[in-house]
Amino acid sequence: MTVSAPPTIDALVDAVATSAPAPLRIAGGGTSRPRSAAAEAPGDAVLDLCALAGITAYDPAECVVTVLAGTPVRQLADALAAHGQYLPWDPPIASAEATVGGMIATGVSGPGRYRYGGVRDFVIGARVVDGRGRLIASGGQVVKNAAGFLLHHALVGSAGRLGVIAEVSLKVFPRPEATRTLVVRTGSLAEALGAHERLRLANLDLDALDLDAASATVSARLAGAADALDARADRAIGVAGRAADTCTGTAEAQHWQSQSLASWPLAGATVKVPATPSGLAAVLDTLAPFGPCRVSVGGAVVYLHTPQAMDAIDAALIAQHRVGAVVRGTGAGTRLGVRPSPAFADRVRATLDPDGRFR
Amino acid sequence: MDLATALAAIYPPDRLLTRASALAAYESDALTAFRTRPRAVVLAETRQEVIDTVRLCHAAGVPFVARGSGTSLSGGSVPLDDGIVIALNRLNRIVRLDPVDRIAVVEPGVINLDISAAAEPFGLYYAPDPSSQSVCTIGGNVAFNSGGAHCFRHGMTANHVLGLEVVLPDGAVVRLGGDSVEDVGPDLAGLFVGSEGLFGVALEVTVRLLPRPESYRTVLASYTSLQAAGDAVTRIIAAGLLPGAMEIMDRLAMDAAEAAVHAGYPPGAAAVLLVELEGDAAQTGAELGRLRAVLDASGPSHIHVAASADERALLWKGRKCAFSAVGRLSPDFIVQDGVVPRTKLGDALVAIEQLSRQHGVRVANVFHAGDGNLHPLILYDGREHGALERAEALATDILRLCIRLGGSITGEHGVGLEKRAFLPEMYRPEDMAFMQRLREAVDGRRLANRGKMLETPA
Ligand SMILES: Cc1cc2nc3c(=O)[nH]c(=O)nc-3n(C[C@H](O)[C@H](O)[C@H](O)COP(=O)(O)OP(=O)(O)OC[C@H]3O[C@@H](n4cnc5c(N)ncnc54)[C@H](O)[C@@H]3O)c2cc1C
Ligand SMILES: Cc1cc2nc3c(=O)[nH]c(=O)nc-3n(C[C@H](O)[C@H](O)[C@H](O)COP(=O)(O)OP(=O)(O)OC[C@H]3O[C@@H](n4cnc5c(N)ncnc54)[C@H](O)[C@@H]3O)c2cc1C
């Protein structure tokens, strides 16, 4: 097994080309699963992207940033924050080592996706190295662009199977002036689901809406002009129909951290199941036997933390006609539930990885 | 069995057009400079008919092009003379509109605005709003990743399509994406969007619906120069505001719009900037104060806040009809579509003015300023000798300007036939080679919309 950590895109292109025909494993920050010798066969070539780091271009007035794939997400977030901007999909960056490439490859969005969309909605261009060491660019550095195939869209969620993401361009937004979070603690899951649904359907312009099933707690975040937040919070509390605590600042950040996957132990596995609000109760019913569940993005996704093997979960999801994936821990990257029709996916993959090197 | 006989077995005679007079309407799209009479047009009414037609074409090696309403401005729906047109206008059912999950599942021939009309009773709407939204279809929008006035904040069509059912060029039927805004695996629906019909025909589209903002605050600011209007946009973003839309029109475009709808644009101004805030009423109220302060400092000659919903509607009506209204100023015009980084809008406008003088061709400017999307309307009189050539030369110069400034040759109208030659100026040979390989992998016989976006290799 050889490991290389190319510091430039040229070196990356070279590393992919010269290691042919060895199978390739792409490693970002390793936060979805620790790199393990067990998974890596002796003949594999490991590409460690962490050295390919840095912000290539950032003009705050443009609201566009171009960044190398190995850049830690936190470093990017800090650079944006210095200019009053942010990644609106709110990637879970608690773990400082997660990289921008890993974020794109796993297609991960946080609770903030609720308002303006997820990582897929903000990637406007990319440079990627295919399985034969060819550098391919798609999109660009402007927020509106309809020229050519939009390959950068397909990289979102590609899990390292379509190519090595070398660099991406992202649209970013001005950070809201202030935020405030309502925490609604209810007595039962049914009650929590009721409050969640009322908050979702009222026209409150919420920034985030999550639900923790185990503690029957609903969290709703408001974001915007500081002088409008009192009025907006009062309205939201009225809609929640229950006593709600509000928090801001450090307490607010801590609260969201406590609701994130970071609060679940690394042991075991975290499973992601895309959902719809009307099917939410059924998805929770299906998953609850396997471990604690959290709902994020206003019911669009359920996360399950489980120590169990995946077979039963896989079967349960198939029975419900749902898709899923392991996103953290043992078996991270494994697809679960209904498998998509392969005809189109296979052709895209064969184009980018004709020799089947990406593992 | 030959193709004609096989098609006749699927379609009754009134839905299989082969006579010259019937085919005429399908020879071109909204870019009328390109015109070709197809071998036949089929008017599909069911998904299965589309699938069967694609399979027949594949078996016979005959190229086909899907067609929505034919409003493409890049020649995207122009057929080949030996090809088949699959017209999808009658495949226009809204299969499901779910106000709880806030999604709509629609057939490809559904008109963009009809989705919002159906969603309206539930306080929802479909966000992408091309100016042609009252006629263009969702299938066409998917093919071109169509935009509109709200793309900086809300994104383009790709950001609103959650799932697709597609018949690939060899007749295989696949589902891409799903019914949730979250997904696992590569975003293949996002790759299909913008593929200009080269990856096959979309049979069903699942889109997300947004709640109608509780309030809008619409402000019109006028300026004595185009550049000042462009600079104001940069100041608004720098102030941390995130308006739903920012649109600029120059004098010529305003005159045209005024003549058509009397929108009340101020006489004498060189440019107007239309800014719209949207969202929670308390929030937009607070933002309006900040916006006023920014605009006041941007040197406007006049600022006007729409006082009523009717006034807002009128300001927008003027903007949305600007393209067609320009027809009143000039017998012929080319709608150009290019993108520059937003901070280079001012430079781009100055350069376009210079080019316009240089070529001796008038240009009216209407654009989506929030996302740097220029729509210069190049005016000419086709009866005048050499006028079309001069207009086209100017259009070409504007595209090269966009590339030079780090932008794109199209923000929303697509490459189609019109801009095929420019795509390789924007991308490197390696990138073009990849696009060709991907196309070949999906459609080895190059039957789906052959001749568009990518030049056919010799
Ligand atoms: C605290 C915490 C919270 C999390 N919360 C969530 C959550 O809410 N939702 C969720 O879905 N996930 C969540 N995750 C999982 C998270 O998405 C991943 O851990 C993270 O995005 C992976 O980034 P990484 O740089 O560590 O990549 P790695 O873990 O190293 O790699 C992840 C995958 O991406 C591929 N990859 C990495 N870099 C590249 C590249 N440059 N080009 C191509 N492929 C590449 C790898 O091959 C691998 O398949 C969480 C993880 C942590 C630690
Ligand atoms: C006055 C005017 C204003 C306009 N304003 C805007 C604007 O603001 N923003 C904007 O983005 N565009 C605008 N357009 C351009 C045009 O309306 C859009 O490109 C629209 O999406 C085309 O839709 P259509 O139904 O007319 O498609 P068509 O013109 O029929 O087809 C367009 C392309 O889509 C393909 N296609 C159609 N249906 C399918 C399908 N089901 N599956 C696969 N491929 C398919 C066709 O093959 C063709 O390549 C404007 C056009 C006009 C005439």
XYZ file of C-alpha atoms in Angstrom, chain B:
458
model
C -41.010 -2.412 -40.435
C -39.797 1.102 -41.235
C -39.972 3.932 -38.720
C -42.937 5.669 -40.349
C -45.042 2.529 -40.178
C -43.944 1.824 -36.633
C -44.846 5.352 -35.512
C -48.215 5.058 -37.241
C -48.862 2.001 -35.115
C -48.419 4.122 -31.958
C -50.041 7.396 -32.946
C -53.391 8.140 -34.573
C -53.023 10.256 -37.737
C -53.921 13.524 -35.975
C -50.947 13.081 -33.653
C -48.380 12.004 -36.220
C -47.531 14.994 -38.380
C -45.709 14.436 -41.644
C -47.211 16.972 -44.076
C -45.100 20.052 -44.776
C -47.842 22.463 -43.701
C -48.207 20.716 -40.338
C -44.447 20.493 -39.786
C -43.831 24.190 -40.370
C -44.648 25.146 -36.780
C -41.886 22.829 -35.532
C -39.098 24.050 -37.808
C -37.648 26.526 -35.359
C -37.904 27.883 -31.835
C -37.759 31.438 -30.476
C -34.372 31.903 -32.143
C -35.814 32.056 -35.636
C -32.494 32.362 -37.454
C -32.237 28.541 -37.395
C -34.857 26.566 -39.275
C -35.054 22.919 -40.347
C -38.040 20.816 -41.359
C -38.093 17.485 -39.488
C -39.058 14.134 -40.948
C -42.040 13.870 -38.603
C -43.533 15.276 -35.412
C -45.291 13.116 -32.849
C -47.662 14.654 -30.325
C -47.236 12.375 -27.318
C -50.013 12.087 -24.777
C -48.604 9.412 -22.520
C -45.266 8.536 -21.033
C -45.366 5.145 -22.681
C -45.702 6.773 -26.095
C -42.553 8.774 -25.451
C -40.675 5.684 -24.300
C -41.849 3.673 -27.318
C -40.889 6.493 -29.678
C -37.394 6.773 -28.229
C -36.967 3.002 -28.513
C -38.088 3.047 -32.127
C -35.719 5.891 -32.947
C -32.906 4.024 -31.247
C -33.609 0.844 -33.154
C -33.765 2.749 -36.432
C -30.797 5.000 -35.670
C -32.920 8.106 -36.202
C -32.146 11.263 -34.177
C -34.887 12.858 -32.096
C -35.458 16.081 -30.225
C -37.852 16.671 -27.352
C -39.883 19.821 -27.591
C -41.806 21.718 -24.956
C -43.170 25.094 -26.017
C -40.338 25.946 -28.389
C -39.377 29.156 -26.568
C -35.683 28.281 -26.550
C -33.582 31.318 -27.405
C -30.535 29.272 -28.414
C -31.985 26.985 -31.089
C -32.195 24.130 -28.578
C -35.399 22.650 -29.945
C -34.631 22.991 -33.663
C -34.934 19.546 -35.306
C -32.710 17.766 -37.824
C -34.091 17.155 -41.309
C -33.912 13.396 -40.899
C -35.027 13.563 -37.277
C -38.202 13.200 -35.248
C -39.693 15.837 -32.964
C -41.287 14.468 -29.795
C -43.714 17.200 -28.795
C -44.549 17.062 -25.089
C -47.105 19.854 -24.708
C -49.930 17.400 -24.211
C -48.098 15.572 -21.479
C -49.206 18.311 -19.150
C -50.788 16.781 -16.081
C -49.886 17.733 -12.573
C -49.663 14.193 -11.239
C -49.568 15.138 -7.556
C -49.331 18.339 -5.608
C -48.604 17.690 -1.965
C -49.092 20.780 0.196
C -47.783 19.011 3.301
C -44.545 17.768 1.779
C -44.424 20.866 -0.418
C -43.655 19.090 -3.622
C -45.285 18.785 -7.019
C -44.873 15.820 -9.328
C -45.523 16.939 -12.885
C -45.343 15.748 -16.448
C -42.741 17.529 -18.589
C -45.228 19.503 -20.678
C -46.666 21.354 -17.684
C -46.276 25.120 -18.064
C -43.979 26.661 -15.445
C -46.576 29.154 -14.175
C -49.281 26.479 -13.933
C -47.401 24.866 -11.070
C -47.494 28.077 -9.075
C -51.159 28.555 -9.986
C -51.992 25.088 -8.674
C -49.937 25.680 -5.528
C -51.386 29.115 -4.825
C -54.421 27.950 -2.771
C -51.972 26.372 -0.331
C -49.812 29.480 0.005
C -47.023 27.844 -1.992
C -45.263 28.583 -5.279
C -42.608 27.267 -7.641
C -39.654 29.627 -7.419
C -37.790 29.603 -10.775
C -39.447 32.290 -12.857
C -38.070 32.740 -16.374
C -39.683 35.711 -18.094
C -41.299 33.177 -20.416
C -42.925 31.376 -17.488
C -46.471 31.731 -18.752
C -45.605 29.643 -21.826
C -42.451 27.586 -21.308
C -42.594 24.025 -19.988
C -40.921 22.419 -17.031
C -39.236 19.930 -19.400
C -37.588 22.812 -21.261
C -36.631 24.405 -17.939
C -34.970 21.173 -16.827
C -33.073 20.847 -20.101
C -31.651 24.379 -19.806
C -31.424 24.767 -16.031
C -33.572 27.844 -16.562
C -33.287 30.768 -14.263
C -35.159 33.983 -13.789
C -34.958 36.967 -11.525
C -34.423 35.223 -8.184
C -31.354 33.049 -8.759
C -28.856 34.591 -6.378
C -31.028 33.824 -3.382
C -33.097 30.900 -4.639
C -30.924 29.210 -7.268
C -31.833 27.893 -10.692
C -34.047 25.031 -11.855
C -31.478 22.445 -10.654
C -31.944 23.687 -7.105
C -35.681 23.039 -7.219
C -35.781 19.679 -8.981
C -35.663 16.838 -6.460
C -36.336 13.892 -8.706
C -36.742 12.897 -12.330
C -37.987 9.993 -14.337
C -36.053 9.865 -17.566
C -36.004 7.762 -20.700
C -32.365 7.469 -21.743
C -31.515 7.684 -25.457
C -31.481 3.883 -25.766
C -34.924 3.525 -24.222
C -33.903 2.542 -20.687
C -36.084 4.229 -18.067
C -34.429 5.446 -14.860
C -35.355 7.400 -11.768
C -32.879 9.987 -10.506
C -33.134 11.659 -7.107
C -36.278 11.310 -5.029
C -38.985 13.205 -3.191
C -36.898 14.703 -0.362
C -34.547 17.678 -0.422
C -32.008 15.364 1.217
C -30.551 12.481 -0.771
C -27.802 9.886 -0.625
C -25.433 9.099 -3.483
C -24.298 11.358 -6.306
C -26.699 14.100 -7.354
C -27.553 12.649 -10.744
C -30.797 14.586 -11.070
C -28.583 17.658 -10.732
C -26.403 16.372 -13.566
C -29.372 15.675 -15.844
C -30.599 19.238 -15.375
C -28.878 21.478 -17.898
C -27.998 18.595 -20.234
C -30.017 20.226 -23.039
C -31.840 17.043 -24.016
C -28.590 15.150 -24.751
C -29.175 12.635 -21.956
C -32.690 11.727 -23.041
C -36.215 12.884 -22.290
C -37.559 13.803 -18.859
C -40.888 12.017 -18.382
C -41.763 13.214 -14.898
C -40.305 15.913 -12.699
C -40.572 16.271 -8.910
C -40.076 19.870 -7.826
C -40.091 21.497 -4.433
C -42.494 24.286 -3.629
C -41.731 27.211 -1.377
C -44.086 29.011 0.972
C -45.058 32.385 -0.428
C -43.129 35.032 1.474
C -45.325 36.779 3.988
C -44.249 40.156 2.698
C -42.432 41.842 -0.163
C -40.802 45.272 -0.145
C -40.102 46.469 -3.633
C -37.923 49.489 -4.242
C -37.135 51.264 -7.487
C -34.010 53.447 -7.605
C -33.055 55.456 -10.667
C -29.587 56.572 -11.658
C -27.939 58.911 -14.134
C -25.576 56.179 -15.297
C -25.763 52.411 -15.775
C -22.543 51.996 -13.894
C -23.940 53.704 -10.794
C -26.846 51.251 -10.814
C -24.406 48.346 -11.107
C -22.308 49.676 -8.240
C -25.388 50.005 -6.035
C -25.892 46.242 -6.368
C -22.396 45.606 -5.028
C -23.090 47.930 -2.076
C -26.319 46.119 -1.230
C -24.530 42.756 -1.015
C -21.643 44.299 0.919
C -24.170 45.593 3.465
C -25.164 41.993 4.186
C -28.594 42.203 2.580
C -29.949 39.259 0.649
C -32.754 40.523 -1.580
C -34.907 38.039 -3.477
C -34.272 39.905 -6.713
C -32.186 42.763 -8.128
C -32.910 43.779 -11.703
C -31.511 46.594 -13.829
C -32.932 48.138 -16.990
C -31.369 50.861 -19.090
C -33.121 53.792 -20.759
C -33.895 52.011 -23.987
C -35.382 48.988 -22.223
C -37.409 51.262 -19.937
C -38.782 53.197 -22.886
C -39.906 49.969 -24.471
C -41.498 48.702 -21.271
C -43.169 52.079 -20.656
C -44.695 52.060 -24.106
C -46.045 48.568 -23.505
C -47.409 48.727 -19.938
C -46.944 52.243 -18.454
C -45.155 50.843 -15.466
C -44.306 54.309 -14.185
C -40.536 54.148 -14.622
C -39.059 57.613 -14.087
C -38.507 59.618 -17.260
C -34.988 60.886 -17.836
C -33.111 58.276 -15.800
C -30.284 56.390 -17.518
C -30.953 53.239 -15.521
C -33.304 51.848 -12.921
C -32.565 49.264 -10.287
C -35.451 47.182 -8.982
C -34.719 45.584 -5.600
C -37.110 43.285 -3.829
C -36.872 42.097 -0.248
C -38.946 39.112 0.749
C -39.785 37.193 3.891
C -41.223 37.643 7.347
C -42.864 41.059 7.685
C -40.878 42.117 10.745
C -37.675 41.063 9.015
C -38.310 42.838 5.710
C -39.442 45.904 7.647
C -36.065 46.017 9.377
C -34.221 45.309 6.130
C -36.059 48.061 4.307
C -34.494 50.671 6.584
C -31.038 49.298 5.865
C -31.703 49.089 2.160
C -32.876 52.704 2.060
C -29.686 53.813 3.778
C -27.528 51.901 1.297
C -29.451 53.226 -1.679
C -29.411 56.797 -0.384
C -25.628 56.588 -0.257
C -25.378 55.191 -3.787
C -26.149 58.496 -5.508
C -29.592 57.793 -6.963
C -31.604 60.507 -8.665
C -34.822 59.081 -7.298
C -36.036 56.323 -4.950
C -39.519 54.936 -4.835
C -40.931 52.240 -2.548
C -43.926 50.394 -3.987
C -46.860 51.324 -1.792
C -49.211 48.517 -2.715
C -49.324 45.037 -4.169
C -50.725 46.508 -7.389
C -47.854 48.925 -7.704
C -45.390 46.104 -7.131
C -47.083 43.999 -9.780
C -46.867 46.855 -12.270
C -43.153 47.409 -11.689
C -42.566 43.703 -12.292
C -44.823 43.590 -15.299
C -42.701 46.235 -16.964
C -39.564 44.236 -16.251
C -40.984 40.910 -17.376
C -42.309 42.244 -20.653
C -39.137 44.139 -21.519
C -37.944 41.505 -24.019
C -41.088 41.469 -26.048
C -41.612 45.216 -25.657
C -38.284 45.934 -27.306
C -39.973 44.666 -30.452
C -41.680 48.063 -30.491
C -38.329 49.816 -30.835
C -36.892 47.704 -33.574
C -38.203 45.302 -36.180
C -35.652 42.667 -35.178
C -33.483 41.987 -32.193
C -31.163 39.346 -30.738
C -31.516 38.478 -27.060
C -28.027 37.809 -25.801
C -27.422 35.955 -22.540
C -24.060 36.115 -20.806
C -22.723 36.221 -17.272
C -19.989 38.240 -15.608
C -18.907 38.210 -11.972
C -21.321 40.574 -10.254
C -18.541 42.931 -9.170
C -17.589 43.393 -12.849
C -21.067 44.484 -13.934
C -20.002 48.114 -14.125
C -16.977 47.298 -16.325
C -19.058 45.047 -18.535
C -21.694 47.723 -19.101
C -19.124 50.332 -20.065
C -17.507 47.872 -22.462
C -20.869 46.964 -24.023
C -21.629 50.655 -24.578
C -18.296 51.024 -26.350
C -18.880 47.948 -28.484
C -22.328 49.198 -29.379
C -20.875 52.491 -30.627
C -18.052 50.737 -32.422
C -20.403 48.466 -34.345
C -22.995 51.187 -34.847
C -25.675 48.903 -33.400
C -28.121 49.888 -30.635
C -28.249 47.769 -27.484
C -30.933 47.779 -24.814
C -29.843 46.314 -21.488
C -32.048 44.324 -19.157
C -30.400 42.150 -16.605
C -30.515 40.017 -13.518
C -28.016 42.127 -11.601
C -28.051 39.986 -8.453
C -26.264 37.223 -10.292
C -24.351 39.095 -12.994
C -26.581 37.765 -15.755
C -26.616 40.218 -18.680
C -29.326 40.253 -21.330
C -28.223 42.780 -23.933
C -30.960 43.142 -26.549
C -29.218 43.853 -29.824
C -31.484 45.852 -32.132
C -31.320 45.669 -35.923
C -33.453 45.843 -39.018
C -33.236 42.609 -40.979
C -34.281 44.366 -44.206
C -31.194 46.533 -44.065
C -28.207 45.083 -45.918
C -25.533 43.753 -43.545
C -27.498 44.660 -40.408
C -27.880 41.079 -39.158
C -24.167 40.444 -39.650
C -23.280 43.573 -37.669
C -25.657 42.562 -34.881
C -24.185 39.073 -34.768
C -20.648 40.433 -34.677
C -21.604 42.551 -31.685
C -23.290 39.573 -29.996
C -20.075 37.593 -30.446
C -17.944 40.369 -28.989
C -20.186 40.507 -25.929
C -19.780 36.763 -25.337
C -16.008 37.020 -25.587
C -16.159 39.908 -23.131
C -18.039 37.672 -20.670
C -15.413 34.927 -21.006
C -12.595 37.455 -20.584
C -14.154 38.826 -17.396
C -14.332 35.330 -15.893
C -18.019 34.718 -16.557
C -20.051 32.422 -18.771
C -21.400 32.392 -22.324
C -24.853 31.570 -21.003
C -26.568 32.052 -17.682
C -29.869 30.452 -18.539
C -30.658 30.190 -22.266
C -28.274 27.314 -22.896
C -25.732 26.619 -25.597
C -28.091 25.019 -28.113
C -27.104 25.585 -31.710
C -26.265 29.213 -31.252
C -23.270 28.998 -28.927
C -21.744 25.660 -29.830
C -18.671 27.353 -31.227
C -18.118 29.309 -28.000
C -18.209 26.479 -25.492
C -14.622 25.478 -26.408
C -13.564 29.086 -25.800
C -14.846 28.833 -22.250
C -13.561 25.349 -21.444
C -10.241 23.683 -22.192
C -9.908 20.889 -24.776
C -9.687 18.351 -21.918
C -13.014 19.550 -20.511
C -14.640 19.408 -23.938
C -13.245 15.903 -24.483
C -14.807 14.817 -21.193
C -18.189 16.199 -22.228
C -17.936 14.285 -25.512
C -17.015 11.077 -23.678
C -19.889 11.455 -21.242
C -22.281 12.103 -24.075
C -21.038 8.991 -25.931
C -21.335 6.866 -22.797
C -24.949 7.927 -22.299
C -25.881 7.977 -25.976
C -23.435 5.955 -28.067
C -25.352 6.696 -31.279
C -25.717 10.414 -30.544
C -29.442 10.366 -31.243
C -30.757 12.619 -28.468
C -30.748 16.231 -29.657
C -27.833 15.615 -31.994
C -26.038 18.761 -33.046
C -26.757 20.783 -29.901
C -24.307 22.016 -27.269
C -21.438 19.870 -28.567
C -20.189 20.042 -32.124
C -20.477 16.660 -33.763
C -16.954 15.349 -34.129
C -15.943 14.821 -37.753
